[in-house]
C-alpha positions as MATLAB code, in Angstrom:
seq = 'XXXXXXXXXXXXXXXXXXXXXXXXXXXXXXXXXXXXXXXXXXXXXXXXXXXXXXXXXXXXXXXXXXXXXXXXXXXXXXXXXXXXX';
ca = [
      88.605  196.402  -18.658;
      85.227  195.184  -19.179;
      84.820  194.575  -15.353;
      86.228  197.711  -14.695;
      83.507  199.847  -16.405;
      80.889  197.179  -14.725;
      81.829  198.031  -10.849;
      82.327  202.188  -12.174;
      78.684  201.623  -12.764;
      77.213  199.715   -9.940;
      79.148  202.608   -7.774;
      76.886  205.107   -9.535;
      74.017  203.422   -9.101;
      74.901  203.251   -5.777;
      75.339  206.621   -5.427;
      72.199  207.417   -7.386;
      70.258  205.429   -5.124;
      71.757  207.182   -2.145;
      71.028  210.408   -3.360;
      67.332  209.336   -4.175;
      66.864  208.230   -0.625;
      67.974  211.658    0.817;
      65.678  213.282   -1.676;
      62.862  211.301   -0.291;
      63.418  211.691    3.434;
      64.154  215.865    2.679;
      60.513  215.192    0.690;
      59.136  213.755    3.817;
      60.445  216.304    6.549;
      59.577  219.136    4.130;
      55.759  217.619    3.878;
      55.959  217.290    7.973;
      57.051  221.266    8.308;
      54.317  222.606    5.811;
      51.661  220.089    7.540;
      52.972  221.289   11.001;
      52.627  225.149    9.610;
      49.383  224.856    8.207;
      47.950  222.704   11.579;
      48.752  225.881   13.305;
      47.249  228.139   11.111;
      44.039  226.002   12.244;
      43.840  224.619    8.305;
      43.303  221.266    9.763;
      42.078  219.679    6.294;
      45.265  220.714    4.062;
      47.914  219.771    6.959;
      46.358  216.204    6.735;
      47.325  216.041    3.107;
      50.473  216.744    3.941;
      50.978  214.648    7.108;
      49.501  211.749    4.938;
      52.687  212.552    1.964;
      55.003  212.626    4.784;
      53.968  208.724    6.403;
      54.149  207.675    2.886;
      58.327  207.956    3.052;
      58.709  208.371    7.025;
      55.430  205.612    8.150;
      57.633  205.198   11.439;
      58.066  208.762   12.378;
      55.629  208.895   15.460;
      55.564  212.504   15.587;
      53.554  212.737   12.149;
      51.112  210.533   13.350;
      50.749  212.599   16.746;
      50.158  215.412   14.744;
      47.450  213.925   12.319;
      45.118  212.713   15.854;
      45.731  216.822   15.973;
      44.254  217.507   13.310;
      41.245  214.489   13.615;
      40.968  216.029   16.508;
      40.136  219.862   16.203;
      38.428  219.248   12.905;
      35.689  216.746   14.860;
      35.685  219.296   16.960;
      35.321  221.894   14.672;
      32.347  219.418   12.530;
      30.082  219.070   15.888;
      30.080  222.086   16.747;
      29.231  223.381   13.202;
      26.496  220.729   13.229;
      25.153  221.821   16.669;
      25.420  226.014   15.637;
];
């Protein structure tokens, strides 16, 4: 009986885990599609933060790190010629 009620809870710790996982990844993706939004509102600076939250949970998702070098990119851009006005 005692067993029983052991393996009853390593399944829902299991399934806890699973569930916590998904959470993370939905986290992640959700992160990506604000950063993406925000990158093409040209708010360069705040779609960073949210790129960076993404790679946290997602650090081999190339796509997230295409669109950070994005972002780099049009606020160097956006720096010099500041700098230069």
């Amino acid at each position: 009986d005692e067993l029983a009620k052991k393996m009853e809870a390593s399944r829902d710790y299991q399934q806890v885990i699973s569930i916590l996982r998904d959470a993370y990844k939905t986290n992640a993706g959700l992160c990506k599609d604000i950063g993406r939004a925000l990158m093409m509102d040209r708010q360069f600076e705040n779609a960073l933060e949210y790129f960076s939250e993404a790679v946290k949970t997602r650090s081999t998702d190339s796509t997230l790190y295409y669109w950070m070098a994005v972002c780099y990119v049009n606020r160097f851009k956006a720096d010099r010629s500041q700098s230069y006005a």
